[in-house]
Tab-separated table of C-alpha atoms and ligand atoms in Angstrom:
chain	number	residue	atom	x	y	z
A	126	VAL	CA	7.902	-1.842	-25.240
A	127	LEU	CA	8.439	-1.947	-21.505
A	128	CYS	CA	11.701	-3.846	-21.915
A	129	TRP	CA	13.327	-0.613	-23.148
A	130	PHE	CA	13.622	0.279	-19.572
A	131	TYR	CA	16.099	-2.481	-18.908
A	132	VAL	CA	18.032	-2.137	-22.152
A	133	TYR	CA	18.598	1.544	-22.777
A	134	PRO	CA	20.071	3.944	-20.256
A	135	GLY	CA	18.416	6.851	-22.104
A	136	TYR	CA	15.088	5.394	-21.110
A	137	ARG	CA	11.836	7.254	-21.626
A	138	LEU	CA	8.664	6.179	-19.933
A	139	PRO	CA	6.280	4.525	-22.417
A	140	ARG	CA	3.174	6.525	-23.277
A	141	ASP	CA	-0.215	5.439	-21.948
A	142	LYS	CA	-1.155	4.039	-25.343
A	143	GLU	CA	2.038	1.999	-25.552
A	144	ILE	CA	1.375	0.550	-22.135
A	145	VAL	CA	-2.163	-0.400	-23.154
A	146	GLU	CA	-0.762	-2.128	-26.243
A	147	GLU	CA	1.861	-3.953	-24.200
A	148	VAL	CA	-0.677	-5.140	-21.633
A	149	LEU	CA	-3.038	-6.288	-24.385
A	150	ARG	CA	-0.204	-8.175	-26.082
A	151	GLN	CA	0.516	-10.033	-22.872
A	152	GLY	CA	-3.195	-10.818	-22.440
A	153	GLU	CA	-4.232	-13.127	-19.633
A	154	VAL	CA	-1.050	-15.184	-19.857
A	155	TRP	CA	0.597	-15.477	-16.470
A	156	GLN	CA	2.802	-18.112	-15.004
A	157	LYS	CA	3.966	-18.274	-11.435
A	158	ASN	CA	7.744	-18.198	-11.054
A	159	GLN	CA	8.798	-19.511	-7.661
A	160	THR	CA	12.422	-18.512	-8.257
A	161	GLY	CA	11.346	-14.911	-8.866
A	162	ILE	CA	9.142	-14.956	-5.759
A	163	ASP	CA	11.968	-16.324	-3.609
A	164	LEU	CA	14.443	-13.849	-5.087
A	165	TYR	CA	12.260	-10.811	-4.336
A	166	ARG	CA	11.533	-12.036	-0.835
A	167	LYS	CA	15.270	-12.393	-0.298
A	168	LEU	CA	16.072	-8.962	-1.791
A	169	LEU	CA	13.377	-7.262	0.235
A	170	THR	CA	14.372	-9.077	3.397
A	171	GLU	CA	17.981	-8.018	2.935
A	172	CYS	CA	17.183	-4.382	2.269
A	173	CYS	CA	14.164	-3.726	4.408
A	174	ASP	CA	13.405	-6.678	6.698
A	175	PRO	CA	9.609	-6.290	6.355
A	176	ARG	CA	8.843	-9.116	8.774
A	177	ARG	CA	10.490	-7.321	11.637
A	178	MET	CA	10.397	-3.703	10.528
A	179	PHE	CA	7.172	-2.799	8.754
A	180	ALA	CA	5.553	-1.402	11.872
A	181	VAL	CA	6.909	0.461	14.876
A	182	THR	CA	6.912	-2.164	17.614
A	183	LYS	CA	8.021	-2.418	21.226
A	184	GLU	CA	10.651	-4.824	19.979
A	185	ASN	CA	12.237	-2.673	17.253
A	186	SER	CA	11.581	0.676	18.955
A	187	PRO	CA	12.270	0.469	22.695
A	188	MET	CA	12.147	3.469	25.028
A	189	GLY	CA	14.714	6.067	24.053
A	190	LYS	CA	14.939	4.878	20.446
A	191	VAL	CA	15.161	7.761	17.988
A	192	LEU	CA	12.753	7.434	15.080
A	193	TRP	CA	13.922	9.575	12.165
A	194	TYR	CA	11.022	10.809	10.036
A	195	ASP	CA	11.345	9.497	6.483
A	196	GLY	CA	9.444	12.375	4.883
A	197	GLU	CA	11.277	15.251	6.630
A	198	PHE	CA	14.870	16.353	6.969
A	199	TYR	CA	16.334	16.109	10.450
A	200	HIS	CA	13.139	15.565	12.322
A	201	SER	CA	12.881	12.795	14.844
A	202	HIS	CA	10.805	11.419	17.670
A	203	THR	CA	12.397	9.802	20.695
A	204	VAL	CA	10.231	6.977	21.974
A	205	ASN	CA	8.982	7.946	25.428
A	206	ASN	CA	6.466	7.062	28.134
A	207	GLU	CA	3.648	8.460	26.059
A	208	THR	CA	4.343	6.737	22.752
A	209	TYR	CA	5.916	3.398	23.763
A	210	PRO	CA	2.675	1.946	25.224
A	211	LEU	CA	0.896	2.586	21.906
A	212	PHE	CA	3.149	0.238	19.959
A	213	VAL	CA	2.301	-3.424	19.358
A	214	GLN	CA	4.733	-5.895	20.872
A	215	SER	CA	6.162	-7.235	17.626
A	216	CYS	CA	5.279	-7.575	13.981
A	217	THR	CA	3.880	-11.079	14.489
A	218	PHE	CA	2.029	-10.097	17.644
A	219	PRO	CA	0.519	-13.496	18.454
A	220	SER	CA	-2.892	-13.485	20.088
A	221	ALA	CA	-3.080	-9.711	19.708
A	222	GLN	CA	-6.545	-10.148	18.319
A	223	GLU	CA	-8.812	-12.652	16.608
A	224	ASN	CA	-6.893	-12.423	13.399
A	225	PRO	CA	-3.225	-12.706	14.239
A	226	LEU	CA	-0.755	-12.132	11.482
A	227	GLN	CA	0.608	-15.648	11.024
A	228	LEU	CA	3.647	-15.606	8.801
A	229	PRO	CA	4.224	-16.474	6.071
A	230	LEU	CA	0.866	-15.404	4.721
A	231	LYS	CA	-0.421	-17.489	1.833
A	232	LYS	CA	-2.296	-15.602	-0.842
A	233	CYS	CA	-2.291	-11.822	-0.427
A	234	ALA	CA	-4.365	-9.328	-2.365
A	235	VAL	CA	-3.129	-5.750	-2.556
A	236	VAL	CA	-5.955	-3.512	-3.669
A	237	GLY	CA	-4.958	-0.187	-5.201
A	238	ASN	CA	-7.593	2.470	-5.739
A	239	GLY	CA	-7.362	2.764	-9.528
A	240	GLY	CA	-10.502	3.495	-11.550
A	241	ILE	CA	-9.816	0.317	-13.495
A	242	LEU	CA	-11.534	-1.565	-10.659
A	243	ARG	CA	-14.882	0.028	-11.502
A	244	HIS	CA	-17.034	-2.601	-13.260
A	245	SER	CA	-14.174	-5.104	-12.931
A	246	LYS	CA	-16.290	-7.589	-10.965
A	247	CYS	CA	-13.136	-8.505	-9.043
A	248	GLY	CA	-14.831	-8.433	-5.624
A	249	GLN	CA	-15.187	-12.200	-5.249
A	250	ASP	CA	-11.669	-12.808	-6.481
A	251	ILE	CA	-10.272	-10.314	-3.973
A	252	ASP	CA	-12.320	-11.740	-1.123
A	253	GLN	CA	-10.857	-15.197	-1.735
A	254	ALA	CA	-7.364	-14.100	-0.710
A	255	ASP	CA	-6.072	-15.009	2.752
A	256	PHE	CA	-4.879	-11.516	3.530
A	257	ILE	CA	-6.317	-8.395	1.907
A	258	MET	CA	-4.626	-5.007	2.009
A	259	ARG	CA	-6.279	-1.743	0.991
A	260	CYS	CA	-5.068	1.828	0.658
A	261	ASN	CA	-6.238	5.053	2.279
A	262	LEU	CA	-9.499	3.993	3.907
A	263	PRO	CA	-11.250	3.373	0.579
A	264	PRO	CA	-15.027	3.000	0.300
A	265	ILE	CA	-16.160	-0.618	0.291
A	266	SER	CA	-19.849	0.138	0.577
A	267	LYS	CA	-22.577	-1.813	-1.207
A	268	GLU	CA	-22.231	-0.074	-4.551
A	269	TYR	CA	-18.579	-1.128	-4.837
A	270	VAL	CA	-18.687	-4.616	-3.331
A	271	GLU	CA	-18.995	-6.428	-6.650
A	272	ASP	CA	-15.817	-4.740	-7.875
A	273	VAL	CA	-13.640	-4.498	-4.769
A	274	GLY	CA	-14.954	-7.084	-2.299
A	275	THR	CA	-15.792	-6.744	1.356
A	276	ARG	CA	-12.970	-8.247	3.428
A	277	THR	CA	-9.979	-6.307	4.732
A	278	HIS	CA	-7.052	-7.364	6.899
A	279	LEU	CA	-4.896	-4.272	6.672
A	280	VAL	CA	-5.890	-0.804	5.564
A	281	THR	CA	-3.634	2.228	5.379
A	282	ALA	CA	-4.732	5.659	6.531
A	283	ASN	CA	-2.869	8.774	5.598
A	284	PRO	CA	-2.981	11.414	8.355
A	285	SER	CA	-4.169	13.917	5.735
A	286	ILE	CA	-7.398	11.891	5.467
A	287	ILE	CA	-7.920	12.276	9.193
A	288	GLU	CA	-7.484	16.010	8.742
A	289	LYS	CA	-9.693	16.400	5.690
A	290	ARG	CA	-12.474	13.923	6.352
A	291	PHE	CA	-12.637	13.902	10.122
A	292	GLN	CA	-11.715	17.476	11.188
A	293	ASN	CA	-8.406	16.119	12.468
A	294	LEU	CA	-10.456	14.309	15.148
A	295	LEU	CA	-10.543	17.529	17.140
A	296	TRP	CA	-14.338	17.542	17.116
A	297	SER	CA	-16.501	14.436	17.161
A	298	ARG	CA	-14.679	11.135	16.857
A	299	LYS	CA	-17.860	9.139	16.386
A	300	ALA	CA	-18.006	9.568	12.614
A	301	PHE	CA	-14.461	8.227	12.365
A	302	VAL	CA	-15.028	5.264	14.653
A	303	ASP	CA	-18.280	4.398	12.843
A	304	LYS	CA	-16.654	4.629	9.418
A	305	MET	CA	-13.896	2.264	10.521
A	306	LYS	CA	-16.382	-0.500	11.359
A	307	VAL	CA	-16.539	-1.516	7.705
A	308	TYR	CA	-12.921	-2.747	7.998
A	309	GLY	CA	-13.908	-5.280	10.664
A	310	SER	CA	-11.029	-6.349	12.867
A	311	SER	CA	-8.241	-5.401	10.523
A	312	TYR	CA	-4.997	-3.582	11.111
A	313	ILE	CA	-4.968	0.114	10.379
A	314	TYR	CA	-1.520	1.168	9.177
A	315	MET	CA	-0.628	4.842	9.621
A	316	PRO	CA	2.616	6.653	8.779
A	317	ALA	CA	2.649	8.491	12.094
A	318	PHE	CA	6.369	9.241	11.955
A	319	SER	CA	6.823	10.236	8.316
A	320	MET	CA	5.845	13.903	8.235
A	321	LYS	CA	5.745	16.129	11.281
A	322	PRO	CA	2.115	17.283	10.879
A	323	GLY	CA	1.021	13.635	10.633
A	324	THR	CA	2.024	12.558	14.126
A	325	ASP	CA	-0.723	14.163	16.198
A	326	PRO	CA	-3.619	13.079	13.950
A	327	SER	CA	-2.229	9.529	13.974
A	328	LEU	CA	-2.024	9.445	17.754
A	329	ARG	CA	-5.544	10.865	17.949
A	330	ALA	CA	-6.739	8.125	15.599
A	331	TYR	CA	-5.098	5.582	17.910
A	332	TYR	CA	-6.938	6.971	20.935
A	333	ALA	CA	-10.250	7.320	19.100
A	334	LEU	CA	-10.120	3.585	18.369
A	335	ALA	CA	-8.667	2.487	21.699
A	336	ASP	CA	-11.116	4.556	23.775
A	337	THR	CA	-14.095	3.025	21.995
A	338	SER	CA	-12.760	-0.554	22.220
A	339	SER	CA	-12.734	-0.746	18.450
A	340	ASN	CA	-11.873	-4.066	16.803
A	341	LEU	CA	-9.177	-2.438	14.731
A	342	THR	CA	-5.528	-2.631	15.743
A	343	MET	CA	-3.396	0.421	15.050
A	344	LEU	CA	0.015	-0.131	13.515
A	345	PHE	CA	2.322	2.809	12.993
A	346	ALA	CA	4.413	2.461	9.845
A	347	ASN	CA	8.081	2.259	10.716
A	348	PRO	CA	9.835	5.227	9.046
A	349	GLU	CA	13.003	3.185	8.691
A	350	PHE	CA	11.088	0.572	6.701
A	351	LEU	CA	9.505	3.239	4.495
A	352	ARG	CA	12.919	4.787	3.861
A	353	THR	CA	14.639	1.516	2.959
A	354	VAL	CA	11.761	0.466	0.673
A	355	GLY	CA	12.004	3.881	-1.025
A	356	LYS	CA	15.715	3.290	-1.658
A	357	PHE	CA	15.043	-0.230	-2.913
A	358	TRP	CA	12.771	1.056	-5.668
A	359	LYS	CA	14.941	4.073	-6.410
A	360	THR	CA	17.754	1.774	-7.478
A	361	ARG	CA	15.191	0.141	-9.757
A	362	GLY	CA	14.219	3.337	-11.518
A	363	VAL	CA	11.332	4.734	-9.477
A	364	HIS	CA	12.220	8.390	-8.978
A	365	ALA	CA	9.498	9.978	-6.921
A	366	LYS	CA	9.509	12.262	-3.954
A	367	ARG	CA	7.696	9.476	-2.232
A	368	LEU	CA	6.519	6.016	-3.258
A	369	SER	CA	2.813	5.564	-3.600
A	370	THR	CA	1.011	3.806	-0.763
A	371	GLY	CA	0.231	0.933	-3.115
A	372	LEU	CA	3.890	0.226	-3.850
A	373	PHE	CA	4.712	0.199	-0.131
A	374	LEU	CA	2.018	-2.413	0.358
A	375	VAL	CA	3.142	-4.507	-2.606
A	376	SER	CA	6.677	-4.439	-1.166
A	377	LEU	CA	5.334	-5.522	2.189
A	378	ALA	CA	3.310	-8.293	0.549
A	379	LEU	CA	6.295	-9.529	-1.475
A	380	GLY	CA	8.188	-9.832	1.787
A	381	LEU	CA	5.394	-11.485	3.797
A	382	CYS	CA	3.305	-13.563	1.416
A	383	GLU	CA	3.752	-16.681	-0.642
A	384	GLU	CA	1.635	-15.295	-3.460
A	385	VAL	CA	0.742	-11.680	-4.292
A	386	ILE	CA	-2.075	-10.453	-6.526
A	387	ALA	CA	-2.409	-6.719	-7.167
A	388	TYR	CA	-5.695	-5.098	-8.189
A	389	GLY	CA	-6.515	-1.494	-9.028
A	390	PHE	CA	-3.055	-0.452	-10.171
A	391	TRP	CA	-3.602	1.521	-13.361
A	392	PRO	CA	-2.399	5.129	-13.274
A	393	PHE	CA	-3.437	5.856	-16.850
A	394	SER	CA	-6.328	7.796	-18.254
A	395	VAL	CA	-7.364	5.202	-20.829
A	396	GLY	CA	-8.351	1.611	-20.223
A	397	LEU	CA	-7.650	-1.553	-22.170
A	398	ASP	CA	-10.782	-0.852	-24.210
A	399	GLU	CA	-9.372	2.635	-24.962
A	400	GLN	CA	-12.193	4.223	-22.981
A	401	PRO	CA	-11.436	6.904	-20.367
A	402	VAL	CA	-10.699	5.597	-16.865
A	403	SER	CA	-11.064	7.689	-13.725
A	404	HIS	CA	-8.135	7.975	-11.321
A	405	HIS	CA	-9.941	6.210	-8.484
A	406	TYR	CA	-12.759	3.674	-8.605
A	407	TYR	CA	-14.816	6.061	-6.482
A	408	ASP	CA	-13.769	9.518	-7.827
A	409	ASN	CA	-11.495	11.261	-10.279
A	410	ILE	CA	-9.402	13.427	-7.983
A	411	LEU	CA	-5.868	13.401	-9.362
A	412	PRO	CA	-2.737	13.331	-7.178
A	413	TYR	CA	-0.143	16.122	-6.999
A	414	LYS	CA	1.731	15.791	-10.238
A	415	TRP	CA	5.313	15.409	-9.074
A	416	PHE	CA	4.744	13.732	-5.760
A	417	HIS	CA	4.356	10.113	-6.841
A	418	ALA	CA	5.623	8.420	-9.975
A	419	MET	CA	2.813	5.926	-10.432
A	420	PRO	CA	3.448	5.217	-14.133
A	421	GLU	CA	7.090	4.394	-13.328
A	422	GLU	CA	5.895	2.186	-10.522
A	423	PHE	CA	3.477	0.477	-12.875
A	424	VAL	CA	6.315	-0.365	-15.261
A	425	GLN	CA	8.132	-2.084	-12.378
A	426	LEU	CA	5.042	-3.951	-11.267
A	427	TRP	CA	4.302	-5.038	-14.805
A	428	HIS	CA	7.839	-6.374	-15.099
A	429	LEU	CA	7.207	-8.442	-11.951
A	430	HIS	CA	3.928	-9.627	-13.469
A	431	LYS	CA	5.600	-10.671	-16.703
A	432	THR	CA	8.274	-12.557	-14.843
A	433	GLY	CA	5.715	-14.363	-12.649
A	434	THR	CA	6.782	-12.820	-9.324
A	435	LEU	CA	3.390	-11.272	-8.641
A	436	ARG	CA	0.145	-11.164	-10.528
A	437	MET	CA	-1.494	-7.938	-11.694
A	438	ARG	CA	-5.187	-7.876	-12.454
A	439	VAL	CA	-5.813	-5.057	-14.888
A	440	GLY	CA	-8.857	-6.327	-16.710
A	441	ARG	CA	-12.197	-7.687	-15.596
A	442	CYS	CA	-12.113	-10.728	-13.370
A	443	PRO	CA	-13.477	-13.941	-14.827
B	766	CDP	O1	-1.967	7.867	-1.348
B	766	CDP	P1	-1.811	7.611	-2.785
B	766	CDP	O2	-2.009	8.833	-3.627
B	766	CDP	O3	-0.520	6.920	-3.035
B	766	CDP	O4	-2.911	6.528	-3.203
B	766	CDP	P2	-4.437	6.442	-3.714
B	766	CDP	O5	-4.750	7.413	-4.777
B	766	CDP	O6	-5.351	6.397	-2.546
B	766	CDP	O7	-4.409	4.975	-4.359
B	766	CDP	C1	-3.886	3.880	-3.673
B	766	CDP	C2	-2.793	3.215	-4.493
B	766	CDP	O8	-3.364	2.655	-5.684
B	766	CDP	C3	-1.743	4.191	-4.997
B	766	CDP	O9	-0.782	4.392	-4.008
B	766	CDP	C4	-1.223	3.515	-6.236
B	766	CDP	O10	-0.220	2.579	-5.901
B	766	CDP	C5	-2.454	2.780	-6.769
B	766	CDP	N1	-3.130	3.504	-7.843
B	766	CDP	C6	-2.819	3.200	-9.171
B	766	CDP	O11	-1.932	2.398	-9.433
B	766	CDP	N2	-3.510	3.812	-10.184
B	766	CDP	C7	-4.445	4.728	-9.922
B	766	CDP	N3	-5.096	5.292	-10.936
B	766	CDP	C8	-4.749	5.076	-8.589
B	766	CDP	C9	-4.071	4.436	-7.560
């Protein structure tokens, strides 16, 4: 069913039920395809240079550099005395902390927030990866550990979360700093230069962590990287106002890791057992309808799964 996408120009997105059928037909069969892995790493390196560009660094964004926001028209930030010192030296940043990002990374797990993770028992599987990426400061408290694991190496944080959950950090910053402890000494990846209202909360998050000597290292997403990754997927049929956080991370992982396994990517309301599935593993709050195109993204990811370039876990883990 999903192959229609590649054959017919008058493509229509398969319905949820068709996707379930297609995934069930494929079953657990998966075979690694080194050629596919190498090809995607090459394509992503050529378009987006994730190794050098995924974060704003002192190296790629020196003083005076103009950072053009990827989520706004004609809005920019010129790197200055106030922002330059907040950037890490480079994307490999050796000895920056206990857990330096040694490239290439071996086995990477990208954990989406899909409700399909609930009762998946994938926690142990996820925790076995060498580098674990999570989206939007998700809960990894006791009740979810069995399904989503405990370890984290990189976690994204949307500035809107800072606004909604932590009063924009204008009041107490303790709740924020305490909540972050569950992510250990991971990187926190924030799109500080994507949308204008997101910059201040991101900088405040930086200071909240830095002032309390937190173990987390702040990385600001490089808007140029986000823009080029957006274009990369647009030419492959993902037409959204903005890519979902999960697809940005998968793109990053395909560029940085030898092996990528994706969990929690299932933007459909029914599961493989035809039972209802919530949007997130921890709630059922739906996204703005036309903002992301998660089902289109899923079709792309499933294609990569079928061709052995990355592995998707959509069922329960063994
Ligand atoms: O910020 P965003 O709305 O993109 O993400 P989220 O709802 O916090 O979920 C994190 C990521 O998991 C998304 O960006 C999607 O890539 C993926 N996801 C999915 O594939 N299916 C779902 N039902 C929910 C999330």
